Tab-separated table of C-alpha atoms in Angstrom:
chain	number	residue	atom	x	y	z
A	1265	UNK	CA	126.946	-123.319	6.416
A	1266	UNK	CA	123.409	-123.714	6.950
A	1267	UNK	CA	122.139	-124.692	10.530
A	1268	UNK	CA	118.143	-126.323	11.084
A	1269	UNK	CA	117.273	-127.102	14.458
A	1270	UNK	CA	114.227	-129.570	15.122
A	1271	UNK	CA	112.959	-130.655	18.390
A	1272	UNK	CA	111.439	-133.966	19.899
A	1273	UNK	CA	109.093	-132.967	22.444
A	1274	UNK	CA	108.803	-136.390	24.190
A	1275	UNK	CA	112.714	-136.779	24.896
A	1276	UNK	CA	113.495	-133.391	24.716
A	1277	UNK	CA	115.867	-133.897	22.116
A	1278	UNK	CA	117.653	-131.696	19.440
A	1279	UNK	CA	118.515	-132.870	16.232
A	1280	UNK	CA	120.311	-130.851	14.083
A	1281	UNK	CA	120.688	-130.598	9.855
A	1282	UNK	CA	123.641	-128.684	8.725
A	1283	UNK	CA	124.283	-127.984	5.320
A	1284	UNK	CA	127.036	-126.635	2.931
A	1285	UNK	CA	124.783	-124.077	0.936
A	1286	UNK	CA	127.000	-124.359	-2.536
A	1287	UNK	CA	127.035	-128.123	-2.561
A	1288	UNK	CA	123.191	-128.747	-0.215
A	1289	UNK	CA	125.766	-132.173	0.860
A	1290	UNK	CA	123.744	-131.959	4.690
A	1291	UNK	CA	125.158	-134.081	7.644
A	1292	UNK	CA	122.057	-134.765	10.093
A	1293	UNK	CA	122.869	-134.747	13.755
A	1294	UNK	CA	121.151	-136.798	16.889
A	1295	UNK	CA	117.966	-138.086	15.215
A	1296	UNK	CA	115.186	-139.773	16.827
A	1297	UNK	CA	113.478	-142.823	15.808
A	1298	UNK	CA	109.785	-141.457	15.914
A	1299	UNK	CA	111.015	-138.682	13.943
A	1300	UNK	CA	112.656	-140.457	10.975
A	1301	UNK	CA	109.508	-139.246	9.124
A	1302	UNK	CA	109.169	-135.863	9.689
A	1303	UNK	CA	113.231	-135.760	9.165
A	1304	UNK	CA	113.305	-137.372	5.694
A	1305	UNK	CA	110.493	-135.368	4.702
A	1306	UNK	CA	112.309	-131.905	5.643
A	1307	UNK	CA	115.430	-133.156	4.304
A	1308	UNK	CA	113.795	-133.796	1.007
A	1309	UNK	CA	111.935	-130.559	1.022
A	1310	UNK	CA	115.326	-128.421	1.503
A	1311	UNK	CA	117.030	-130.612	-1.489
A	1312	UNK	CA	119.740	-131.845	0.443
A	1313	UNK	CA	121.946	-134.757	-0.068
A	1314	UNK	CA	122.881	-136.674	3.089
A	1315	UNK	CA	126.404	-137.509	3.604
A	1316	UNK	CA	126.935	-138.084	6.992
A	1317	UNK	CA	124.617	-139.063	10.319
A	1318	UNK	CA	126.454	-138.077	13.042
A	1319	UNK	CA	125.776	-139.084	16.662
A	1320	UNK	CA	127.426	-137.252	19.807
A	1321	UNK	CA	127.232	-140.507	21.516
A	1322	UNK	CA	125.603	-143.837	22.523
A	1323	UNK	CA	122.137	-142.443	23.415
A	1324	UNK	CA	120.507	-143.649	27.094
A	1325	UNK	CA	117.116	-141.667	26.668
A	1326	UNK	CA	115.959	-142.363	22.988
A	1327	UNK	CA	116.957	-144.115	20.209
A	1328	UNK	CA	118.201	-142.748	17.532
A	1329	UNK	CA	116.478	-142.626	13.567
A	1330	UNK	CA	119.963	-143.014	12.428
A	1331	UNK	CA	119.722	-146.159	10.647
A	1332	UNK	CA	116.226	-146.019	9.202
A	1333	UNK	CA	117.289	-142.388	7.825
A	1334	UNK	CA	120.538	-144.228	5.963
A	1335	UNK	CA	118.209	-146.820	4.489
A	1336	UNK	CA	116.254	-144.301	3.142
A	1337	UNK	CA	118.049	-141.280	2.109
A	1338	UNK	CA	121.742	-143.018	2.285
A	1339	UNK	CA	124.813	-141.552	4.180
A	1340	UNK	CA	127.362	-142.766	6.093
A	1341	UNK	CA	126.776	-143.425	10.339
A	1342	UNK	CA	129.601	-141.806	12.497
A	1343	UNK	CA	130.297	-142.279	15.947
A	1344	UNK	CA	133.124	-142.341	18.464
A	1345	UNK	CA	135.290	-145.508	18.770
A	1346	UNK	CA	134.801	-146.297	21.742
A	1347	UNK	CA	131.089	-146.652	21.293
A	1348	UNK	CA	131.174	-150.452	20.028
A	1349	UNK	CA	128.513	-149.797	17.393
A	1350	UNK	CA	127.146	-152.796	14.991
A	1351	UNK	CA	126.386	-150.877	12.684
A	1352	UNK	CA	127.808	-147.606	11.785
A	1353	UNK	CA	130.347	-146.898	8.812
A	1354	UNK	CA	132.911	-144.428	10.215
A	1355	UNK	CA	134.560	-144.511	13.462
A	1356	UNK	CA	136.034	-141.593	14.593
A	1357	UNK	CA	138.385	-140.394	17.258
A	1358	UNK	CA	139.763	-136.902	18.184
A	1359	UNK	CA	141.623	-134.840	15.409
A	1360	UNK	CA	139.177	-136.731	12.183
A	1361	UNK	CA	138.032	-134.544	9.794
A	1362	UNK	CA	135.248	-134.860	7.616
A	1363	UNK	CA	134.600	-132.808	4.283
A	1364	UNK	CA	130.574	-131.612	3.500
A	1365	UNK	CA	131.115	-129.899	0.582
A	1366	UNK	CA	132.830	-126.490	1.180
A	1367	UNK	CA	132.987	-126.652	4.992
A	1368	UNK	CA	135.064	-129.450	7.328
A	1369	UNK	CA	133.582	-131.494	10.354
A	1370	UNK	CA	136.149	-131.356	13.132
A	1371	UNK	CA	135.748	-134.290	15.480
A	1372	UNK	CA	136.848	-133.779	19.458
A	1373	UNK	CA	136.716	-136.677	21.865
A	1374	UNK	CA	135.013	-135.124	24.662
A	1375	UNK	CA	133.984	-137.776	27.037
A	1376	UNK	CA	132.435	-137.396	30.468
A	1377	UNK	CA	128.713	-137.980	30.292
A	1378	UNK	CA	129.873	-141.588	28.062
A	1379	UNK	CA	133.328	-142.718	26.764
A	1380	UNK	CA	132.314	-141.804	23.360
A	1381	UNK	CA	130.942	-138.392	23.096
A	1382	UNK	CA	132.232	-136.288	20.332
A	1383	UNK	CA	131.615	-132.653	19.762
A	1384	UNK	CA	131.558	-131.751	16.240
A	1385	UNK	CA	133.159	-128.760	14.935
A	1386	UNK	CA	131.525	-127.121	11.878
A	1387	UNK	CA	132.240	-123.586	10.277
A	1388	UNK	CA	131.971	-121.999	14.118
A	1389	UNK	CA	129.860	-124.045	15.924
A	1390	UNK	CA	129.844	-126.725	17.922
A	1391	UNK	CA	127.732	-129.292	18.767
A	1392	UNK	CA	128.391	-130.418	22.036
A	1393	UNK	CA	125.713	-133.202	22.464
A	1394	UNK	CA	125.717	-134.269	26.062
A	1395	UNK	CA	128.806	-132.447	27.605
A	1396	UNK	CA	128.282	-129.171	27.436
A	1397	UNK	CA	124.594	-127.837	27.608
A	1398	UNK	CA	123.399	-124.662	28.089
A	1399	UNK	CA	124.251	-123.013	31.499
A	1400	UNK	CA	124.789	-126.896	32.227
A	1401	UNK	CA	126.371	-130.324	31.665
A	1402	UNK	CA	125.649	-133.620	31.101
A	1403	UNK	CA	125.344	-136.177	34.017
A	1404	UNK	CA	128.014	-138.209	34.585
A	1405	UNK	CA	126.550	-141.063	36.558
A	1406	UNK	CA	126.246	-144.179	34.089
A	1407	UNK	CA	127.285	-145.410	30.678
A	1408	UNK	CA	131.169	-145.052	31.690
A	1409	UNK	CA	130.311	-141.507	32.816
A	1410	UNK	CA	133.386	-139.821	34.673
A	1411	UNK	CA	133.475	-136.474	36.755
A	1412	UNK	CA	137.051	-135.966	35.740
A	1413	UNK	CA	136.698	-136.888	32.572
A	1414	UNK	CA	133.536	-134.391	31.733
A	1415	UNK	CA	135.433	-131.240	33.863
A	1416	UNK	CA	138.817	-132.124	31.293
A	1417	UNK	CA	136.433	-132.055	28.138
A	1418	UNK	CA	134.658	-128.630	29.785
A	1419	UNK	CA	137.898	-126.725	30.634
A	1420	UNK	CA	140.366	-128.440	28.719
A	1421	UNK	CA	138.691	-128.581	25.579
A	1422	UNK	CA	135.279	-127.120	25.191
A	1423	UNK	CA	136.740	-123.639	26.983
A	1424	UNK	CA	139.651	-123.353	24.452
A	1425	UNK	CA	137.481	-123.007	21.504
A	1426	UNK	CA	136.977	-119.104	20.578
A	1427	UNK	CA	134.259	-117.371	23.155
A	1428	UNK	CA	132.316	-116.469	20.051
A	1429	UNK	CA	132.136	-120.100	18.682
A	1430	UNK	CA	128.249	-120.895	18.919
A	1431	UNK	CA	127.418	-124.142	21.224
A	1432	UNK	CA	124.400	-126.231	20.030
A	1433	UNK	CA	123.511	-129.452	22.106
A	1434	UNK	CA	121.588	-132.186	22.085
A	1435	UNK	CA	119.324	-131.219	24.972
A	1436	UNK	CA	117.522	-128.582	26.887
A	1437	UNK	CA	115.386	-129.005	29.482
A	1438	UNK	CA	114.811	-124.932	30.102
A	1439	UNK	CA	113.636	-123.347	26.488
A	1440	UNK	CA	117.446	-122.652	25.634
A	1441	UNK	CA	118.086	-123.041	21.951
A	1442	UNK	CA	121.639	-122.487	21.964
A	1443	UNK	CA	124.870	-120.582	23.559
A	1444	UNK	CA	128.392	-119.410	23.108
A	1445	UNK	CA	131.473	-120.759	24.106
A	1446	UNK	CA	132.020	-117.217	26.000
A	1447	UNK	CA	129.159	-117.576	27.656
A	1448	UNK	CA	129.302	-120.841	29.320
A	1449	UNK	CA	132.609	-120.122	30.203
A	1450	UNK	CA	131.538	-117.251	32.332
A	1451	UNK	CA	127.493	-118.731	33.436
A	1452	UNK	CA	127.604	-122.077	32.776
A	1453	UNK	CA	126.137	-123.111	36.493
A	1454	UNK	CA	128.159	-125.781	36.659
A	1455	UNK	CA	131.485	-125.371	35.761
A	1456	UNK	CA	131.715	-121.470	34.842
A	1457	UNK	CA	133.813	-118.902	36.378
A	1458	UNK	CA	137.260	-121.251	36.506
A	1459	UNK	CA	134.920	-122.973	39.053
A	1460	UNK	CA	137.423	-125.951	40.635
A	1461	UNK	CA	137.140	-129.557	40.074
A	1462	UNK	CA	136.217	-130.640	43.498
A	1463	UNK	CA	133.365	-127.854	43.619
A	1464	UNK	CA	132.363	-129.293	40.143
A	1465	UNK	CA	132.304	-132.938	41.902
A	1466	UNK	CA	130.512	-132.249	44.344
A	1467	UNK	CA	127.919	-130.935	42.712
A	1468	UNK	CA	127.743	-133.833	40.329
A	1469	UNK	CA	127.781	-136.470	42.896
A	1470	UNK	CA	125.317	-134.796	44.833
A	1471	UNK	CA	122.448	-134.913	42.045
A	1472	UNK	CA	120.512	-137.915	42.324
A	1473	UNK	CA	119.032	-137.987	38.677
A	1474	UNK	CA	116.633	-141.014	38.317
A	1475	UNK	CA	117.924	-143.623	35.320
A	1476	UNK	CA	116.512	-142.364	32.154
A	1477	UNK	CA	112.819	-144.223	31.701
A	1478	UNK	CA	114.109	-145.764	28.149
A	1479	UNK	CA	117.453	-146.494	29.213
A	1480	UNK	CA	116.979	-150.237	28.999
A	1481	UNK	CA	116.000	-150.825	25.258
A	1482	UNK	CA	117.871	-147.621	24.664
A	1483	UNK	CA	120.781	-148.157	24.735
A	1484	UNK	CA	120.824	-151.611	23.091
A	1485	UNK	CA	118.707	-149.715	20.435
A	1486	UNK	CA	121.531	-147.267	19.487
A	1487	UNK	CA	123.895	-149.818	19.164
A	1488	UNK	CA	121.785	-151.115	16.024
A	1489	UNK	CA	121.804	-147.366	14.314
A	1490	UNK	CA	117.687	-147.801	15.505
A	1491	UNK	CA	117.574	-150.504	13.225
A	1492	UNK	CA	115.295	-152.732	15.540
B	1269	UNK	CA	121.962	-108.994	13.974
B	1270	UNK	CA	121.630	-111.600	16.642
B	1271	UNK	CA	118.937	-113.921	17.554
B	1272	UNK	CA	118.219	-116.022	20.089
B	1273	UNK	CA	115.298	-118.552	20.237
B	1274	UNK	CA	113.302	-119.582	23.475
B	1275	UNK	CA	110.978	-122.020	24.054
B	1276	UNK	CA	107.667	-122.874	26.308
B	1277	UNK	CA	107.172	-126.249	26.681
B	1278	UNK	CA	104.009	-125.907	28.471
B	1279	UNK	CA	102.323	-123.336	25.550
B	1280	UNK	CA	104.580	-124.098	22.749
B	1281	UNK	CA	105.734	-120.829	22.682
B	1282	UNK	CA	109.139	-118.984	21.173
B	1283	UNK	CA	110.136	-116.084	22.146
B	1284	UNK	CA	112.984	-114.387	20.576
B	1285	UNK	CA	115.868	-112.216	22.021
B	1286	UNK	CA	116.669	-109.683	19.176
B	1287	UNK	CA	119.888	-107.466	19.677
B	1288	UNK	CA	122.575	-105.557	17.308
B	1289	UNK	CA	125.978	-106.476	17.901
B	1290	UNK	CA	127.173	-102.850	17.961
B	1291	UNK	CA	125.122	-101.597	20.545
B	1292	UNK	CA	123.733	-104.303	22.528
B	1293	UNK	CA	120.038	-102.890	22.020
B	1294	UNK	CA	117.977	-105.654	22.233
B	1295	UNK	CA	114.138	-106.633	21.074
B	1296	UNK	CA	112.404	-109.052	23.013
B	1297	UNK	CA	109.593	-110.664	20.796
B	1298	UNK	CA	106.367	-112.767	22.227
B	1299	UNK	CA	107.298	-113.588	26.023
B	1300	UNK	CA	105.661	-115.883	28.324
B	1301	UNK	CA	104.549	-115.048	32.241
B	1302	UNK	CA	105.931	-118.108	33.329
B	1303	UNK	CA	109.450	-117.207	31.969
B	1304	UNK	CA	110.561	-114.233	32.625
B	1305	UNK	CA	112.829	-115.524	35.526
B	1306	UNK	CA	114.454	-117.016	32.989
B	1307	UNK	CA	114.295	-114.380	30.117
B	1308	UNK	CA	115.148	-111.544	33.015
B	1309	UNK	CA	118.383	-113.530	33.755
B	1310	UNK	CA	118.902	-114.837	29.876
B	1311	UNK	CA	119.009	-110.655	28.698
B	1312	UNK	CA	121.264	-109.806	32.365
B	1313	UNK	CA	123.638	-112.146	30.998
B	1314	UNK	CA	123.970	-111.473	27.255
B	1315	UNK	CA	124.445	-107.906	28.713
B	1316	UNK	CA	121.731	-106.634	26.395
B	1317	UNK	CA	119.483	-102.886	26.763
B	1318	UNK	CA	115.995	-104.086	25.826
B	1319	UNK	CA	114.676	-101.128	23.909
B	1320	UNK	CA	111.345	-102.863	22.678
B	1321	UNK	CA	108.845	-105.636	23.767
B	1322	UNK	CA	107.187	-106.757	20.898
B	1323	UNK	CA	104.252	-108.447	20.937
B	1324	UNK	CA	103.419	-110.131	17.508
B	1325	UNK	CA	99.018	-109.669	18.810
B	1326	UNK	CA	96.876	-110.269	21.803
B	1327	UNK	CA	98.079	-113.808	22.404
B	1328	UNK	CA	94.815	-116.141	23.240
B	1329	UNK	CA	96.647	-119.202	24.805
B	1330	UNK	CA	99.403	-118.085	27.162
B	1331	UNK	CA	99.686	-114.495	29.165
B	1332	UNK	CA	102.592	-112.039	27.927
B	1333	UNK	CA	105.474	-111.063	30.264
B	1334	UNK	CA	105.904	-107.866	28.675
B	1335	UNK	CA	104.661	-105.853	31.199
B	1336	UNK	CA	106.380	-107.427	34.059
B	1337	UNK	CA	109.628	-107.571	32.129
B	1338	UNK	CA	109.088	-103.811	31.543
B	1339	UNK	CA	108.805	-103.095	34.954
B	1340	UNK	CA	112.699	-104.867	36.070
B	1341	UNK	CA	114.199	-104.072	32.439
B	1342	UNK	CA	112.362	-100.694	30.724
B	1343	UNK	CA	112.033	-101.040	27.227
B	1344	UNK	CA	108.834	-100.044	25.452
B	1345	UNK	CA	105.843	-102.498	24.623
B	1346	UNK	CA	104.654	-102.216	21.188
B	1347	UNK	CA	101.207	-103.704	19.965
B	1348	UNK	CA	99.337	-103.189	16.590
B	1349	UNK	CA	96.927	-100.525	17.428
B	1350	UNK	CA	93.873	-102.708	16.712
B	1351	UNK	CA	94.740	-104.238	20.034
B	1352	UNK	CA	93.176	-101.537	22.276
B	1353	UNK	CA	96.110	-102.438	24.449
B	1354	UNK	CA	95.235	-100.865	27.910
B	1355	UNK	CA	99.021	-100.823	28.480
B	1356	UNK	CA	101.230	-100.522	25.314
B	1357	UNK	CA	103.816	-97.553	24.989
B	1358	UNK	CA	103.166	-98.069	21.202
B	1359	UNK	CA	100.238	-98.316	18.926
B	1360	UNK	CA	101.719	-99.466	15.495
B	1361	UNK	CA	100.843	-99.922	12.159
B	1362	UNK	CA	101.851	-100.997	8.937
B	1363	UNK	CA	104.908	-99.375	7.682
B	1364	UNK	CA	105.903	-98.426	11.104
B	1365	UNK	CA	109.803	-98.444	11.936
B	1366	UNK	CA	111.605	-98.399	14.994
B	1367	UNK	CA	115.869	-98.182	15.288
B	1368	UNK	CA	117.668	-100.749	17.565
B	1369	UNK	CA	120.951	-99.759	17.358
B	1370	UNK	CA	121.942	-100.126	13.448
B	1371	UNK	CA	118.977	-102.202	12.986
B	1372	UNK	CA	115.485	-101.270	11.533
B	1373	UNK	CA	112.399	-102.915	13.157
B	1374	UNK	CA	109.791	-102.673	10.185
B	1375	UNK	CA	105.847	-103.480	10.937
B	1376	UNK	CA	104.188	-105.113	8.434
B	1377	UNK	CA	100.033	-105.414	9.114
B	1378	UNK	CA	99.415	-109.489	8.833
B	1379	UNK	CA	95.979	-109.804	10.118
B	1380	UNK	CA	93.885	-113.090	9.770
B	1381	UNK	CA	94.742	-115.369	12.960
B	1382	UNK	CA	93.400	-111.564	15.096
B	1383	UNK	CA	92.745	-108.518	13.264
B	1384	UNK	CA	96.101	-107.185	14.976
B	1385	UNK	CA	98.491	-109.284	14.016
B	1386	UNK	CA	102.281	-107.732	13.678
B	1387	UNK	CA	104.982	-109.164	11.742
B	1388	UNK	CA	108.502	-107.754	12.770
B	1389	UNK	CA	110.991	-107.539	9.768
B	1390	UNK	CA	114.451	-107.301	11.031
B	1391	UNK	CA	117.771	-107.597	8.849
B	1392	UNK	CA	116.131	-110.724	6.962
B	1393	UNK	CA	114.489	-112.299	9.438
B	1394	UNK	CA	110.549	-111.907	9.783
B	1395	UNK	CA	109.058	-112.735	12.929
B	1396	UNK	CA	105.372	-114.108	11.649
B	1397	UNK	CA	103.581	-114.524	15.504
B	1398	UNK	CA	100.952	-116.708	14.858
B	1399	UNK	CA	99.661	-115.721	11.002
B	1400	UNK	CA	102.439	-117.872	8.809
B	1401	UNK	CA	103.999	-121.281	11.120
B	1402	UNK	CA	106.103	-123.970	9.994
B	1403	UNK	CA	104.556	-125.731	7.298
B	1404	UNK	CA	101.005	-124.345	8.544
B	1405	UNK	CA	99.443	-121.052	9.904
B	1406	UNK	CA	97.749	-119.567	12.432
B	1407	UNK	CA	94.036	-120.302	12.765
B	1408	UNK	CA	91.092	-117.907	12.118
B	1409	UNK	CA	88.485	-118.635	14.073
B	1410	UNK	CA	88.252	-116.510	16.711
B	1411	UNK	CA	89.568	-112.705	17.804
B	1412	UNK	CA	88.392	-111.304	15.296
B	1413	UNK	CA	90.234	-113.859	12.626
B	1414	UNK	CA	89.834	-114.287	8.875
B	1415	UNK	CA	90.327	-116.570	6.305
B	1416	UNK	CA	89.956	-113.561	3.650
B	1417	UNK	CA	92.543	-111.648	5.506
B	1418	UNK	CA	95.013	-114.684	6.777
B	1419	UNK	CA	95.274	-115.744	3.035
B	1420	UNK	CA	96.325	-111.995	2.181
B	1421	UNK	CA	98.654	-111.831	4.778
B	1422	UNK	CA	100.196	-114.790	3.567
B	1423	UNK	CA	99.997	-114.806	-0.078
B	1424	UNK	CA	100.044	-110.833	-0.860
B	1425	UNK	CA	102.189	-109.954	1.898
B	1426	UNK	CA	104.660	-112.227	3.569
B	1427	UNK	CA	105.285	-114.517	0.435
B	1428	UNK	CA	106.217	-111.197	-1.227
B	1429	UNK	CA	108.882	-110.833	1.021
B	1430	UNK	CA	112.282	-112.147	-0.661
B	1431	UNK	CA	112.444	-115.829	-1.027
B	1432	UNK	CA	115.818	-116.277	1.576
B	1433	UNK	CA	113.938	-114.179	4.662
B	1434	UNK	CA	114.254	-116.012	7.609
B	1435	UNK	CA	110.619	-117.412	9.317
B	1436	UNK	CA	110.274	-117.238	13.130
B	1437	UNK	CA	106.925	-118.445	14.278
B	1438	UNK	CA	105.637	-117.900	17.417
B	1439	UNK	CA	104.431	-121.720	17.802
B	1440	UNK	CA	105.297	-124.889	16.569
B	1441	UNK	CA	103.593	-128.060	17.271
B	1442	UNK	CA	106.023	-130.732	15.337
B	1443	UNK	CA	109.567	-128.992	16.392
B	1444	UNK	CA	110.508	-127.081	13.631
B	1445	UNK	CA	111.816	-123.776	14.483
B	1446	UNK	CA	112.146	-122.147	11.349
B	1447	UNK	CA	112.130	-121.369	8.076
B	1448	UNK	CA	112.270	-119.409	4.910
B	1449	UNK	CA	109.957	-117.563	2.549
B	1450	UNK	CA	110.770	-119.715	-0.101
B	1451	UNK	CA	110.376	-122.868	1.315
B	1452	UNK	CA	106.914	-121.817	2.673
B	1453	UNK	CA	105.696	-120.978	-0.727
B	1454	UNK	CA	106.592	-124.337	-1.681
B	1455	UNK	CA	105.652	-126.745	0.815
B	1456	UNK	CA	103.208	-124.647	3.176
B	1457	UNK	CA	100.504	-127.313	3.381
B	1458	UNK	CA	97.494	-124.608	3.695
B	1459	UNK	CA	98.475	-122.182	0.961
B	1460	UNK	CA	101.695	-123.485	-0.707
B	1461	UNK	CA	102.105	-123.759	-4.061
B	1462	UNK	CA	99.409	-120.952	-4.601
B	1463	UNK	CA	96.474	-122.487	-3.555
B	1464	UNK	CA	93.533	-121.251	-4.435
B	1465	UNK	CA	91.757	-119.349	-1.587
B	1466	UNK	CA	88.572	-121.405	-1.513
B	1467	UNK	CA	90.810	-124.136	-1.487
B	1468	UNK	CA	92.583	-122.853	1.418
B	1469	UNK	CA	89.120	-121.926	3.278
B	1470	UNK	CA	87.948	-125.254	2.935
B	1471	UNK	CA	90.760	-126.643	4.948
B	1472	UNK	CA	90.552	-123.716	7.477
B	1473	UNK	CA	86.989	-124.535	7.812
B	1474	UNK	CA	86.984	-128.074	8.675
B	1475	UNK	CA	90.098	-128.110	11.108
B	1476	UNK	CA	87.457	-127.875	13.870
B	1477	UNK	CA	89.818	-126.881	16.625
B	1478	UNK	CA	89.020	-126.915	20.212
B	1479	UNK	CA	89.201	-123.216	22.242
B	1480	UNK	CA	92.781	-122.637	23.510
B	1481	UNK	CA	92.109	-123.795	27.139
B	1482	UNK	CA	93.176	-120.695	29.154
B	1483	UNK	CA	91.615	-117.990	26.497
B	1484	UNK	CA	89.587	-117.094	29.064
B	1485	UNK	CA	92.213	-115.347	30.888
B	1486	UNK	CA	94.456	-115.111	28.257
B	1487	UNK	CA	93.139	-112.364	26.427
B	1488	UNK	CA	92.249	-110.184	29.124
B	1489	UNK	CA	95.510	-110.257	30.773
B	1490	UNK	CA	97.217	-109.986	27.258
B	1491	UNK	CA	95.059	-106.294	27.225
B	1492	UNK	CA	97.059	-105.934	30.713
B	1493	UNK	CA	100.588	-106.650	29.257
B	1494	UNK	CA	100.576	-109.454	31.901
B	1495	UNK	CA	100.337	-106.970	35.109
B	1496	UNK	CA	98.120	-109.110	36.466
């Protein structure tokens, strides 16, 4: 399995292009609208066939190139369930697998920053979109965010993957390009070292975050694929 | 062979963490001043022995932290000897090797962007600094650059490397943060698809850039390794 990592510098954003190197069948991860272009034209240039656009979640800081990408290059929109989409073609829930050519797509329900985040499993990484980020979490504060919710998916779920399974999310705000499951279990500031949920709360409640700038057409945004 | 990427948002910068598995010797490639909190505390807690600072040349738009890094980690700075590096442990040149762990650092001479451009071939990945980007290269304009000599190191050099080696540039300006030989030779807008070298001057020519806006302490704390 191939990994690509590309970056949008206005939202800090990672969007991710994994392929199965015998078939090139690619599944795109987290686009961004202003970036369909650029994405579509790398896509093309590697020779890859899209099969799946996968979202971690409803989006609340950009909006995601999801559906203009389909139009274009075809592939089938996944997100969680709970996530009320108009427009995508697969909704999935914990335990779904997906094939891309050689490898499987593992889907876990790991809510806490949303309802509907899903970390997808692929060929020994995962990518953890807004719930686990490196040395860090997701905020918990809006969209049906929940404290206890985001420490179960951490501990519960995230933690029990093998330490040496590579974690890839959908931000950084630092320079970090990715970690390890091992590692975040034993640095991750916010929930490493078996740290206990009430410590975890508090620092969660105590953070304050302004509302994302975009949040408002956002949202609504994502719920059309980006088709606006 | 492990990597790990880093980024500066403010300079566009990676810098790479470099170590072999077996040992934990580690290669730190192109840091930043502004970072090495972070890249002091990133290395601590990957539990890696940095060995080498490499710098891919005299950097002209951000100061290295080599030298302070140096000072709280050891390891030895390595520059191309064309540098006249007032602080490097190690003048290199082409053909050069250095042992980390199980792993062979090999210097390959890629002059054009500076007339002391390194790139660092390790297990399959080749770490390009500023002479072969994303898509694009470095520019030739000033310290000492070339178009003659940037469209050897590309075409007679690098793109004689094996068409699978891995790219890591030391900028990118779209957020791409890789790529391969082959692709490059393909879709490399300034010399892809063999250009022709006037071709290729003519677009180096015109791109009228403006002067990286803090060359003018850049370079002569690059010459101090950032012991400013």
């Amino acid at each position: 399995m191939k990994i690509r990592q590309l970056f949008d510098y206005d939202t800090w954003t990672y969007t991710y292009i994994v392929w199965d190197e015998a078939t090139l069948e690619a599944a795109i991860i987290d686009t961004v609208l202003e970036k369909v272009d650029r994405d579509v034209q790398h896509i093309t240039e590697l020779g890859l066939t899209v099969k799946y656009l996968l979202e971690t979640h409803i989006h609340a800081d950009h909006i995601t190139g999801a559906g203009p990408i389909r139009k274009k290059l075809g592939g089938q929109i996944v997100v969680h369930k709970n996530s009320n989409s108009e427009c995508a073609d697969i909704l999935a829930q914990e335990g779904d697998e997906f094939k891309l050519g050689e490898q499987t797509i593992r889907v876990l329900h790991t809510p806490g920053h949303t309802n509907n985040d899903i970390t997808y499993l692929i060929d020994g990484a995962a990518f953890t979109g807004d719930t686990l980020l490196v040395r860090d979490c997701g905020r918990t504060d809006f969209q049906l965010g929940s404290n206890e919710q985001m420490y179960h998916s951490l501990t519960e779920k995230l933690f029990k993957l093998p330490e040496d399974t590579l974690v890839f999310p959908a931000h950084d705000y630092k320079g970090f390009s990715q970690s390890t499951i091992g590692e975040e279990k034993q640095f991750n500031v916010r929930v490493g070292q078996q740290k206990a949920y009430q410590d975890f709360a508090t620092i969660m409640d105590g953070l304050n975050l302004p509302n994302p700038k975009r949040i408002d057409i956002a949202v609504p945004g994502n719920m059309k694929c980006g088709n606006l």
